Coordinates of N, CA and C in Angstrom, one line a residue:
M1 N 12.8 -1.0 20.8 CA 12.3 -2.0 20.9 C 11.1 -1.7 19.1
R2 N 10.1 -2.2 18.4 CA 10.5 -1.3 17.7 C 8.8 -0.4 18.1
S3 N 8.1 -0.3 17.4 CA 6.9 1.2 17.9 C 6.2 -0.2 17.5
T4 N 4.6 0.7 18.2 CA 3.4 -0.6 17.9 C 2.9 0.3 16.4
L5 N 3.1 1.3 15.6 CA 2.7 1.2 14.3 C 3.1 0.6 13.7
V6 N 4.7 0.0 14.0 CA 5.5 -1.0 12.9 C 4.8 -2.3 12.9
R7 N 4.6 -2.5 14.2 CA 4.4 -4.0 14.8 C 3.0 -4.6 14.4
R8 N 1.9 -3.4 14.4 CA 1.1 -3.9 13.7 C 1.3 -3.9 12.4
T9 N 1.9 -3.2 11.6 CA 1.6 -2.8 9.9 C 2.3 -4.3 9.5
V10 N 3.6 -4.7 10.2 CA 4.2 -5.9 9.6 C 3.3 -6.7 10.2
L11 N 3.7 -7.0 11.8 CA 2.8 -8.6 12.2 C 1.5 -9.0 11.7
T12 N 0.5 -7.9 11.6 CA -0.5 -8.1 11.3 C -0.3 -8.6 9.8
A13 N 0.1 -8.3 8.8 CA 0.2 -8.6 6.9 C 1.3 -9.6 7.2
S14 N 2.0 -9.7 8.3 CA 2.8 -11.6 7.8 C 2.0 -12.3 8.2
A15 N 0.5 -12.3 8.8 CA 0.2 -13.3 9.7 C -0.3 -14.7 8.6
V16 N -0.9 -14.1 7.5 CA -1.3 -15.0 6.4 C -0.6 -15.8 5.7
S17 N 0.8 -14.9 5.6 CA 2.2 -15.8 4.9 C 2.9 -16.6 5.5
L18 N 2.7 -16.4 6.5 CA 3.0 -17.4 7.3 C 2.6 -18.4 7.7
A19 N 1.2 -18.6 7.5 CA 0.4 -19.4 7.7 C -0.1 -20.8 6.5
L20 N 0.6 -19.5 5.4 CA 0.4 -20.6 4.0 C 2.2 -21.1 4.1
L21 N 3.1 -20.8 4.7 CA 4.2 -20.9 4.9 C 4.5 -22.9 4.5
I22 N 3.7 -23.5 5.3 CA 3.7 -25.0 5.6 C 3.1 -25.6 4.3
S23 N 2.2 -24.9 3.5 CA 1.8 -25.8 2.2 C 2.6 -24.9 1.3
A24 N 3.5 -24.1 1.2 CA 4.7 -23.3 -0.2 C 4.0 -23.4 -1.2
C25 N 3.2 -22.7 -1.5 CA 2.2 -22.7 -2.5 C 3.9 -22.3 -3.8
G26 N 2.9 -22.5 -4.9 CA 4.1 -22.3 -6.0 C 3.7 -20.9 -6.8
S27 N 4.2 -20.6 -7.8 CA 4.4 -19.0 -8.0 C 4.5 -18.9 -9.3
G28 N 3.7 -17.8 -9.7 CA 3.5 -17.7 -11.0 C 3.3 -16.4 -11.1
G29 N 2.6 -15.9 -12.0 CA 3.1 -14.5 -12.3 C 2.3 -13.9 -13.5
S30 N 1.2 -13.1 -13.4 CA 0.8 -11.9 -14.8 C 0.6 -10.0 -14.2
G31 N 0.1 -9.4 -15.2 CA -0.1 -8.3 -15.1 C 0.5 -7.6 -16.7
E32 N -0.3 -6.8 -16.8 CA -0.3 -5.6 -18.2 C -0.9 -4.4 -17.3
K33 N 0.2 -4.1 -18.4 CA 0.0 -2.5 -17.8 C -1.2 -1.5 -18.2
A34 N -1.1 -0.8 -17.2 CA -2.6 0.1 -17.3 C -2.6 1.5 -18.4
G35 N -3.2 1.9 -19.1 CA -2.5 3.0 -20.1 C -3.9 3.5 -20.3
D36 N -3.4 5.3 -20.5 CA -4.6 5.8 -21.0 C -4.8 6.9 -21.7
K37 N -5.6 7.3 -22.6 CA -5.2 8.0 -23.7 C -6.3 9.4 -23.1
A38 N -5.6 10.3 -23.2 CA -6.4 11.3 -22.7 C -7.3 12.0 -23.8
A39 N -7.2 11.6 -25.3 CA -8.2 11.8 -26.2 C -9.7 11.2 -26.4
D40 N -9.6 10.0 -25.8 CA -11.0 9.3 -25.6 C -11.5 9.7 -24.5
K41 N -11.0 10.6 -23.4 CA -11.9 11.0 -22.6 C -12.8 12.2 -22.4
P42 N -13.4 12.6 -21.3 CA -14.4 13.9 -22.1 C -12.7 15.4 -20.7
S43 N -13.6 16.5 -21.2 CA -12.4 16.9 -20.4 C -12.1 16.3 -18.7
A44 N -11.1 16.9 -17.9 CA -10.9 16.7 -17.0 C -11.9 17.1 -15.9
S45 N -11.9 18.7 -16.1 CA -13.0 19.5 -15.5 C -14.5 18.8 -15.5
T46 N -15.1 18.5 -16.5 CA -16.5 18.3 -17.1 C -16.6 17.1 -16.2
A47 N -15.4 15.8 -16.5 CA -15.9 14.6 -15.9 C -15.4 14.3 -14.2
A48 N -14.7 15.7 -14.0 CA -14.8 16.0 -12.1 C -15.8 16.0 -11.7
T49 N -16.7 17.0 -12.0 CA -17.8 18.1 -11.8 C -18.8 16.7 -11.7
S50 N -19.4 16.4 -12.6 CA -20.8 14.8 -12.5 C -20.0 13.5 -12.2
A51 N -19.0 13.3 -11.6 CA -18.4 12.2 -11.3 C -19.3 12.2 -10.0
K52 N -19.9 10.6 -9.9 CA -20.2 9.8 -8.6 C -19.8 9.0 -8.2
G53 N -19.1 9.0 -7.4 CA -19.2 7.6 -6.5 C -19.4 6.4 -6.6
K54 N -18.9 5.9 -6.5 CA -19.2 4.1 -6.2 C -19.5 3.6 -4.6
S55 N -19.6 2.8 -4.5 CA -20.1 2.1 -2.9 C -19.0 1.3 -2.7
D56 N -19.0 0.8 -1.3 CA -17.9 0.2 -0.9 C -17.6 -1.0 -1.2
A57 N -19.0 -2.0 -1.8 CA -18.8 -3.4 -2.3 C -18.7 -3.0 -3.9
E58 N -18.7 -1.6 -4.4 CA -18.6 -1.8 -5.8 C -17.2 -1.7 -5.7
M59 N -16.3 -0.8 -5.2 CA -14.7 -0.8 -5.1 C -14.0 -2.0 -4.3
T60 N -15.0 -2.5 -3.4 CA -13.9 -4.0 -3.4 C -14.3 -5.1 -4.4
A61 N -15.2 -4.8 -5.0 CA -14.7 -6.1 -5.7 C -13.7 -6.0 -7.3
L62 N -13.3 -4.4 -7.3 CA -12.7 -3.4 -8.0 C -10.9 -4.2 -7.6
L63 N -10.6 -4.5 -6.0 CA -9.6 -5.1 -5.9 C -8.6 -6.0 -6.4
V64 N -7.5 -6.0 -6.2 CA -6.3 -7.2 -7.1 C -6.8 -8.2 -6.0
T65 N -6.8 -9.4 -7.1 CA -7.2 -10.9 -5.6 C -6.1 -12.0 -6.4
Q66 N -6.5 -12.9 -5.6 CA -5.4 -14.2 -5.7 C -5.3 -14.7 -7.2
T67 N -6.4 -14.2 -7.6 CA -6.5 -14.5 -10.0 C -5.1 -13.9 -9.9
D68 N -5.6 -12.8 -10.0 CA -4.8 -11.7 -10.2 C -3.2 -12.1 -10.3
L69 N -2.8 -12.3 -9.0 CA -1.3 -11.8 -8.3 C -0.7 -13.8 -8.4
K70 N -0.3 -14.3 -9.3 CA -0.3 -15.9 -8.4 C 1.2 -16.2 -7.9
D71 N 2.1 -14.8 -8.0 CA 3.0 -14.8 -7.4 C 3.1 -13.8 -6.2
Q72 N 1.8 -13.8 -5.8 CA 1.9 -13.1 -4.4 C 0.6 -13.9 -3.5
I73 N 0.6 -13.0 -2.2 CA -0.9 -14.0 -1.3 C -1.6 -13.2 -1.4
V74 N -2.4 -12.6 -1.7 CA -3.3 -11.6 -1.6 C -4.9 -12.2 -0.4
S75 N -5.0 -11.0 0.4 CA -5.7 -11.0 1.7 C -5.9 -10.0 2.2
A76 N -7.5 -9.6 2.2 CA -8.1 -8.6 2.9 C -7.5 -8.4 4.2
E77 N -7.7 -9.7 5.0 CA -7.5 -9.8 6.4 C -6.1 -9.5 6.9
G78 N -4.8 -9.2 5.9 CA -3.3 -8.4 6.1 C -3.5 -7.5 5.8
A79 N -4.7 -6.4 5.1 CA -4.9 -4.8 5.5 C -5.6 -4.4 6.5
G80 N -6.2 -5.1 7.2 CA -7.5 -5.0 8.0 C -7.0 -4.3 9.4
G81 N -5.4 -4.8 9.7 CA -5.4 -4.6 11.1 C -5.1 -3.0 11.9
A82 N -4.8 -2.2 11.1 CA -5.0 -1.0 11.7 C -5.8 0.0 10.9
A83 N -6.5 -0.6 10.2 CA -7.3 0.0 9.2 C -8.1 1.2 10.5
G84 N -8.6 0.7 10.8 CA -10.2 1.5 12.0 C -9.1 2.4 12.7
V85 N -7.8 2.3 13.4 CA -7.5 3.0 14.8 C -6.8 4.3 14.0
P86 N -6.7 5.8 14.5 CA -6.8 6.7 14.2 C -5.0 7.0 14.4
A87 N -4.0 7.3 13.7 CA -2.6 7.8 14.7 C -3.0 9.2 14.6
E88 N -2.0 9.7 15.2 CA -1.7 11.2 15.6 C -0.3 11.6 14.8
V89 N -0.3 12.4 14.3 CA 0.8 13.2 13.7 C 1.3 14.5 13.7
D90 N 2.8 14.9 14.4 CA 3.2 15.9 14.5 C 3.0 17.3 13.6
N91 N 3.1 16.4 12.8 CA 2.8 17.7 11.6 C 1.3 17.6 10.9
A92 N 0.0 18.3 10.7 CA -0.9 17.7 10.4 C -0.9 17.7 8.5
A93 N -0.2 18.1 8.2 CA 0.3 18.1 6.5 C 0.3 17.1 6.2
C94 N 1.1 16.4 7.4 CA 1.5 14.7 6.8 C 0.8 13.8 7.2
K95 N -0.9 13.5 7.6 CA -1.4 12.8 7.8 C -1.8 12.1 6.4
P96 N -2.3 12.3 5.4 CA -2.3 11.8 4.1 C -1.6 10.4 4.2
L97 N 0.4 11.2 4.4 CA 0.6 9.7 4.2 C 0.4 8.8 5.3
T98 N 0.4 9.3 6.4 CA -0.3 8.5 7.8 C -1.0 7.1 7.3
Q99 N -2.3 8.1 6.7 CA -3.3 7.5 6.3 C -2.8 6.3 5.1
V100 N -2.0 6.6 3.9 CA -2.0 5.4 2.9 C -1.1 4.3 3.6
Q101 N -0.2 4.6 4.5 CA 0.8 3.7 5.5 C -0.1 3.1 6.1
L102 N -1.0 3.5 6.7 CA -2.1 2.1 7.4 C -3.3 1.5 6.6
A103 N -3.3 2.0 5.3 CA -4.5 1.8 4.4 C -5.6 2.0 5.3
Q104 N -5.6 3.3 5.2 CA -7.0 4.3 5.7 C -7.6 5.0 4.9
K105 N -8.6 5.9 4.9 CA -9.2 6.9 4.1 C -8.4 8.0 3.9
V106 N -8.5 8.2 2.5 CA -7.8 9.7 2.2 C -9.1 10.3 2.0
G107 N -9.3 11.3 2.5 CA -10.3 12.5 2.1 C -12.0 11.3 2.3
A108 N -13.1 11.8 1.8 CA -14.2 11.4 1.9 C -14.9 10.9 0.9
P109 N -14.1 9.5 0.4 CA -15.2 8.4 -0.2 C -16.0 8.1 0.0
T110 N -17.2 7.9 -1.4 CA -18.3 7.0 -1.0 C -18.2 5.4 -0.6
G111 N -17.0 5.2 -1.7 CA -16.8 3.3 -1.9 C -15.6 3.3 -1.3
F112 N -14.7 2.7 -0.5 CA -13.9 2.3 -0.5 C -13.2 0.3 -0.2
G113 N -12.5 -0.1 -0.4 CA -11.5 -1.4 -0.1 C -10.4 -1.4 0.2
R114 N -9.7 -2.6 0.5 CA -8.6 -2.7 0.9 C -8.0 -4.0 1.6
T115 N -6.6 -4.3 0.9 CA -6.6 -6.0 0.8 C -5.1 -5.4 1.0
Q116 N -4.1 -6.6 0.7 CA -3.0 -7.2 1.5 C -1.9 -7.8 0.0
A117 N -1.2 -7.7 -0.3 CA -0.5 -8.9 -1.0 C 1.2 -8.8 -0.6
K118 N 1.2 -10.1 -0.5 CA 3.2 -10.7 -0.3 C 3.4 -11.7 -1.0
A119 N 4.9 -11.3 -1.3 CA 5.3 -12.1 -2.0 C 5.3 -13.5 -1.3
K120 N 5.0 -14.9 -2.3 CA 5.0 -16.3 -1.8 C 5.9 -16.8 -1.1
P121 N 6.5 -17.1 0.3 CA 7.2 -17.5 0.4 C 8.0 -18.9 -0.3
Q122 N 9.8 -19.3 -0.1 CA 9.5 -20.2 -0.9 C 9.1 -21.4 -1.0
E123 N 9.5 -22.1 -2.0 CA 8.7 -23.4 -2.2 C 9.9 -24.1 -1.8
L124 N 9.2 -25.2 -0.5 CA 10.4 -26.4 0.0 C 10.3 -27.4 -0.8
P125 N 11.3 -28.3 -0.8 CA 10.8 -29.6 -1.4 C 10.5 -30.5 -0.6
A126 N 9.8 -31.7 -0.5 CA 9.6 -32.7 0.2 C 10.4 -33.1 1.1
G127 N 10.1 -33.3 1.7 CA 11.4 -34.3 3.1 C 12.1 -32.7 3.6
A128 N 11.9 -31.1 3.5 CA 12.8 -30.6 4.0 C 13.2 -30.1 5.5
S129 N 14.3 -30.0 5.6 CA 14.5 -29.9 7.4 C 13.9 -29.2 7.8
A130 N 14.0 -29.2 9.6 CA 13.8 -28.4 10.0 C 14.3 -26.3 9.5
E131 N 15.3 -27.1 9.8 CA 16.5 -25.9 9.7 C 16.0 -25.0 8.7
D132 N 15.7 -25.6 7.3 CA 15.3 -24.7 5.8 C 13.8 -24.4 5.6
K133 N 13.0 -24.6 6.9 CA 11.8 -24.3 7.1 C 12.2 -23.0 8.0
L134 N 12.8 -23.2 8.6 CA 13.0 -21.9 9.9 C 13.6 -20.7 8.7
K135 N 14.9 -20.7 7.9 CA 15.0 -20.2 6.9 C 14.6 -19.4 6.1
A136 N 13.3 -20.6 5.7 CA 12.5 -19.7 4.5 C 11.0 -19.1 5.6
G137 N 11.0 -19.6 6.7 CA 10.4 -19.1 7.2 C 10.6 -17.4 7.5
L138 N 11.8 -17.2 8.2 CA 12.3 -16.0 8.4 C 12.6 -15.3 7.1
L139 N 12.7 -15.7 5.6 CA 12.7 -15.1 4.8 C 11.5 -14.3 4.2
A140 N 10.5 -15.2 5.0 CA 8.6 -14.5 4.7 C 8.6 -13.6 5.1
L141 N 9.4 -13.6 6.5 CA 8.8 -12.6 7.1 C 9.4 -11.4 6.8
G142 N 10.5 -11.1 6.2 CA 11.2 -9.7 5.5 C 10.7 -10.0 3.6
A143 N 9.8 -10.6 3.3 CA 9.3 -10.4 2.0 C 8.6 -9.0 1.7
D144 N 8.5 -8.7 0.9 CA 7.4 -7.6 0.2 C 5.9 -7.5 1.3
Q145 N 5.7 -6.9 1.3 CA 4.4 -6.6 1.5 C 3.9 -5.3 1.1
T146 N 2.6 -5.3 0.8 CA 2.4 -4.4 0.0 C 0.5 -4.0 0.8
L147 N 0.4 -3.0 1.0 CA -1.2 -2.5 1.5 C -1.8 -1.8 0.4
V148 N -2.8 -2.3 -0.2 CA -3.6 -1.6 -1.3 C -4.9 -1.3 -1.1
T149 N -5.1 0.0 -1.5 CA -6.5 0.6 -1.4 C -7.1 1.5 -2.1
V150 N -8.2 1.0 -2.6 CA -9.4 1.8 -3.7 C -10.3 2.5 -3.2
A151 N -10.4 3.8 -3.4 CA -11.4 4.6 -3.0 C -11.7 5.4 -4.4
S152 N -13.4 5.4 -4.4 CA -14.0 6.2 -5.4 C -14.8 7.3 -4.6
Y153 N -14.9 8.8 -5.4 CA -15.3 9.7 -5.3 C -16.5 10.6 -5.6
D154 N -17.5 11.4 -5.4 CA -18.0 12.0 -6.0 C -17.4 13.0 -6.1
G155 N -17.9 14.1 -7.0 CA -17.0 15.2 -7.8 C -16.1 15.5 -8.2
K156 N -14.8 16.3 -7.1 CA -13.5 16.5 -7.7 C -13.4 16.1 -6.5
G157 N -13.7 14.5 -5.4 CA -13.2 14.1 -4.4 C -11.8 13.9 -4.2
A158 N -11.2 12.7 -5.4 CA -10.5 12.0 -5.7 C -9.1 12.9 -6.0
E159 N -9.7 14.4 -7.2 CA -8.7 15.3 -7.6 C -8.0 15.5 -6.2
D160 N -8.7 16.0 -5.1 CA -8.1 16.4 -3.8 C -7.9 15.4 -2.7
A161 N -8.5 14.4 -3.1 CA -7.5 13.2 -1.8 C -6.2 13.5 -2.7
F162 N -5.7 13.4 -3.7 CA -4.6 13.1 -4.3 C -3.6 14.6 -3.8
A163 N -4.5 15.1 -4.3 CA -3.4 16.6 -4.1 C -2.9 16.3 -2.8
S164 N -3.9 16.4 -2.0 CA -3.2 16.2 -0.5 C -2.5 15.0 -0.4
V165 N -2.5 14.0 -0.3 CA -0.9 12.8 -0.5 C 0.5 13.6 -1.3
K166 N 0.2 14.2 -2.5 CA 1.1 15.2 -2.9 C 1.5 16.6 -2.2
A167 N 0.7 17.1 -1.7 CA 0.9 18.2 -1.2 C 2.1 17.7 0.2
A168 N 1.1 16.2 0.9 CA 1.9 15.7 1.7 C 3.4 15.5 1.8
G169 N 3.8 14.7 0.7 CA 5.0 14.1 0.1 C 6.5 15.2 0.3
T170 N 5.5 16.6 -0.2 CA 6.4 17.7 -0.4 C 6.9 18.5 1.4
A171 N 5.6 18.7 1.8 CA 5.5 19.4 3.6 C 6.4 18.5 4.0
C172 N 6.4 17.3 3.9 CA 7.2 16.4 5.2 C 8.2 15.8 4.2
S173 N 9.3 16.4 4.0 CA 10.2 15.7 3.1 C 11.0 15.5 4.1
G174 N 11.7 16.6 4.9 CA 12.6 16.2 6.6 C 12.2 15.3 7.3
G175 N 10.9 14.7 7.0 CA 10.6 13.7 8.1 C 9.0 14.5 8.7
Y176 N 8.4 13.3 9.9 CA 7.5 13.1 10.8 C 7.2 12.8 11.8
T177 N 6.8 12.2 12.7 CA 6.7 11.6 13.5 C 4.8 11.1 14.2
V178 N 5.1 10.0 14.1 CA 3.7 9.4 13.9 C 3.5 8.8 15.3
T179 N 2.1 9.3 16.4 CA 1.7 8.5 17.3 C 1.1 7.5 17.4
Y180 N 1.1 6.6 17.8 CA 0.2 5.4 17.3 C -0.3 4.3 18.4
E181 N -1.7 4.2 19.2 CA -1.4 3.7 20.6 C -0.7 4.0 21.7
G182 N -0.6 4.9 21.5 CA 0.6 5.6 22.6 C 1.9 5.4 22.7
D183 N 2.6 5.0 20.8 CA 4.3 4.9 21.0 C 4.0 5.9 19.4
K184 N 5.4 6.4 20.0 CA 6.3 7.3 19.0 C 6.9 6.9 17.8
T185 N 6.5 7.0 16.4 CA 7.7 6.5 15.4 C 7.7 7.6 14.8
K186 N 9.1 7.4 14.4 CA 10.3 8.7 13.7 C 9.9 8.4 12.0
L187 N 9.5 9.2 11.7 CA 9.5 8.7 9.6 C 10.7 9.9 9.5
D188 N 12.1 9.2 9.3 CA 13.2 10.3 9.1 C 12.8 11.3 7.8
S189 N 12.7 10.7 6.7 CA 12.5 11.4 5.2 C 11.3 10.7 4.3
V190 N 11.2 11.4 3.6 CA 10.2 11.3 2.5 C 10.9 12.4 1.2
A191 N 10.9 11.5 0.0 CA 11.7 12.0 -1.0 C 11.2 11.3 -2.5
P192 N 10.5 11.6 -3.4 CA 10.1 11.5 -4.6 C 10.9 9.9 -5.5
G193 N 10.6 9.4 -5.8 CA 10.7 8.2 -6.6 C 9.9 8.3 -8.2
P194 N 10.3 8.0 -9.3 CA 9.6 7.7 -10.5 C 8.8 6.7 -10.1
I195 N 7.6 7.4 -11.0 CA 6.6 6.7 -11.3 C 6.0 6.5 -13.1
Q196 N 5.3 5.8 -14.0 CA 5.0 5.6 -15.0 C 3.8 6.7 -14.8
A197 N 3.8 8.0 -15.6 CA 2.7 9.0 -15.3 C 0.8 8.2 -15.7
R198 N -0.1 8.6 -14.9 CA -1.6 7.9 -15.5 C -2.4 9.4 -15.3
D199 N -3.7 9.1 -15.0 CA -3.9 10.7 -14.6 C -2.8 11.9 -13.7
E200 N -2.9 11.3 -12.6 CA -2.4 12.2 -11.9 C -1.2 10.7 -10.9
A201 N -0.2 10.6 -10.5 CA 0.7 9.7 -9.9 C 2.2 10.3 -8.9
V202 N 2.1 9.4 -7.4 CA 3.0 9.9 -7.3 C 3.7 8.7 -6.4
H203 N 5.0 8.8 -5.9 CA 5.8 7.7 -5.7 C 7.3 8.3 -4.9
Y204 N 6.8 8.3 -2.8 CA 7.3 8.1 -2.4 C 8.5 7.2 -1.7
T205 N 10.0 7.4 -1.7 CA 10.3 6.5 -1.0 C 10.4 7.2 0.7
V206 N 10.3 6.5 2.0 CA 10.1 6.8 2.8 C 10.3 5.9 4.2
V207 N 11.6 6.9 4.8 CA 12.7 6.0 5.2 C 12.1 5.9 6.8
M208 N 11.8 4.9 7.8 CA 11.5 5.1 9.2 C 12.4 4.6 9.7
D209 N 12.4 4.8 11.1 CA 13.1 4.6 12.5 C 12.6 3.6 12.9
L210 N 13.2 2.4 13.1 CA 12.4 1.1 13.9 C 13.3 1.0 15.0
G211 N 14.0 2.2 15.3 CA 14.8 1.6 16.9 C 16.1 0.8 16.9
D212 N 16.5 1.5 17.6 CA 18.2 0.9 18.0 C 18.7 0.2 16.8
G213 N 18.9 1.7 15.8 CA 19.7 2.1 15.0 C 18.9 1.2 13.5
E214 N 17.9 0.4 13.7 CA 17.3 0.0 13.0 C 16.5 1.3 11.9
K215 N 16.7 0.8 10.6 CA 15.7 1.5 9.8 C 15.3 0.9 8.6
S216 N 14.2 1.5 8.3 CA 13.3 0.4 7.3 C 12.9 1.3 6.0
T217 N 13.6 1.6 4.5 CA 12.7 2.2 3.8 C 11.2 1.3 2.9
G218 N 10.4 2.4 3.1 CA 9.6 1.5 2.4 C 8.9 2.4 0.9
H219 N 8.0 2.6 -0.2 CA 7.0 3.3 -1.0 C 6.2 3.0 -0.9
L220 N 5.6 4.1 -0.8 CA 4.7 4.5 -0.9 C 4.0 5.4 -2.1
V221 N 2.8 5.0 -2.8 CA 2.5 5.0 -4.1 C 0.7 5.8 -4.0
A222 N 0.9 6.2 -5.1 CA -1.1 7.1 -4.9 C -1.3 7.4 -6.6
V223 N -2.4 7.2 -6.7 CA -2.7 6.9 -8.3 C -4.1 7.2 -8.7
R224 N -4.3 8.3 -9.4 CA -5.9 8.4 -9.5 C -5.8 8.1 -10.8
K225 N -7.4 8.1 -10.7 CA -7.9 7.4 -12.5 C -9.2 7.6 -11.9
G226 N -9.2 9.4 -12.6 CA -11.0 9.8 -13.2 C -11.1 10.3 -11.7
N227 N -12.1 9.9 -11.2 CA -12.7 10.1 -9.9 C -12.5 8.7 -8.7
A228 N -11.5 7.6 -8.9 CA -10.7 6.5 -7.9 C -9.2 6.8 -7.4
L229 N -9.1 6.7 -6.3 CA -7.6 7.0 -6.2 C -7.6 5.6 -5.5
A230 N -6.4 4.9 -6.3 CA -5.7 4.0 -5.1 C -4.4 3.9 -4.8
T231 N -3.7 3.4 -3.7 CA -2.9 3.5 -2.6 C -1.8 2.2 -2.4
F232 N -0.9 2.5 -2.9 CA 0.1 1.3 -2.0 C 1.0 1.8 -1.0
Y233 N 1.2 0.9 -0.4 CA 2.0 1.0 0.6 C 3.5 -0.3 0.7
T234 N 4.7 -0.2 0.1 CA 5.2 -1.5 0.4 C 6.0 -1.2 1.0
F235 N 6.0 -2.6 2.0 CA 7.6 -2.7 3.2 C 8.1 -3.9 3.0
G236 N 9.4 -4.2 3.8 CA 10.0 -5.3 3.8 C 11.4 -5.2 4.0
T237 N 12.5 -6.3 4.0 CA 13.6 -6.4 4.6 C 14.1 -5.1 3.2
A238 N 13.9 -5.3 2.4 CA 14.7 -4.8 1.6 C 13.4 -4.4 -0.2
A239 N 13.0 -3.9 0.5 CA 11.4 -3.5 -0.4 C 11.5 -2.5 -1.4
K240 N 11.2 -3.1 -2.5 CA 10.8 -2.5 -4.3 C 9.6 -2.0 -4.3
F241 N 10.0 -1.0 -5.8 CA 8.6 -0.3 -5.8 C 7.9 -1.1 -6.6
P242 N 6.4 -1.7 -6.1 CA 5.3 -2.8 -6.5 C 5.0 -2.1 -8.1
G243 N 6.2 -2.1 -9.0 CA 5.5 -1.9 -10.2 C 4.5 -2.8 -11.0
D244 N 4.5 -3.8 -10.8 CA 3.3 -4.6 -11.4 C 1.9 -5.2 -11.1
L245 N 2.1 -4.8 -9.6 CA 1.2 -4.7 -8.7 C 0.2 -3.4 -9.2
V246 N 0.8 -2.5 -9.0 CA 0.5 -1.0 -9.7 C -0.5 -1.1 -10.8
D247 N 0.3 -2.1 -11.8 CA -0.4 -1.7 -13.3 C -1.6 -3.2 -12.9
V248 N -1.4 -3.6 -12.1 CA -2.3 -4.7 -12.1 C -3.7 -4.3 -11.6
Q249 N -3.7 -4.0 -10.6 CA -4.6 -2.8 -9.7 C -5.4 -1.6 -10.8
L250 N -4.4 -0.8 -11.4 CA -4.9 0.3 -12.4 C -5.4 -0.7 -13.4
T251 N -5.3 -2.0 -13.8 CA -6.1 -1.9 -14.7 C -7.3 -2.7 -14.3
K252 N -7.2 -3.1 -13.1 CA -8.5 -3.8 -12.8 C -9.8 -2.3 -12.6
L253 N -9.2 -1.0 -12.4 CA -10.1 0.3 -11.6 C -11.0 0.4 -13.5
G254 N -10.3 0.1 -14.7 CA -10.4 0.4 -16.3 C -10.1 1.7 -16.6

């Protein structure tokens, strides 16, 4: 049986997309890559020391929205199911990874926002059969979903929060166990993956043991831009690195 951690993360994030399956929205897409020019910025040490964090309202306003992602369903409701419930980790060094997986705060941000994006379900033709609708629903359940957070920090808080995620990826490469709402979930491995460089960025592939011989590979990403930290956790039947979503979100962070 799947653990509570898996159920909460997967089923909560799926609820919105299943509700919208009936209307079978069309898809589009847009997004541009975010780029930084180091020469246009003050030195990292000067910027970090003088940085003042934004509020929750300011950070929430910088999250990706439905307007930004035409081919996905965006809903803050989908990201909120596990946000307030802490998890216990058998290796304390791995806690930042679990916080990203649950769309929780890493460190002590002054402002924080979270949302969820899920690939839109297949658009069904008029008069589609019940069987076709069922198949489309099952595909929607397994579609990629990404939990997104953006956080702002005073001083060097963003650097410290990013450093904790990066260190966790190294310390926890051999896996770790999470206890969440009384259930235990085994994460088999954490391995570095490719990602385009920003101020600081990491990408890890995380293999989760779902039980009964089932495995699931997710993509965990953390990117620092100045005194802001954006995190992403993507999961699904055959989850792919959320490159376009990362780029759009970083563009909105400025």
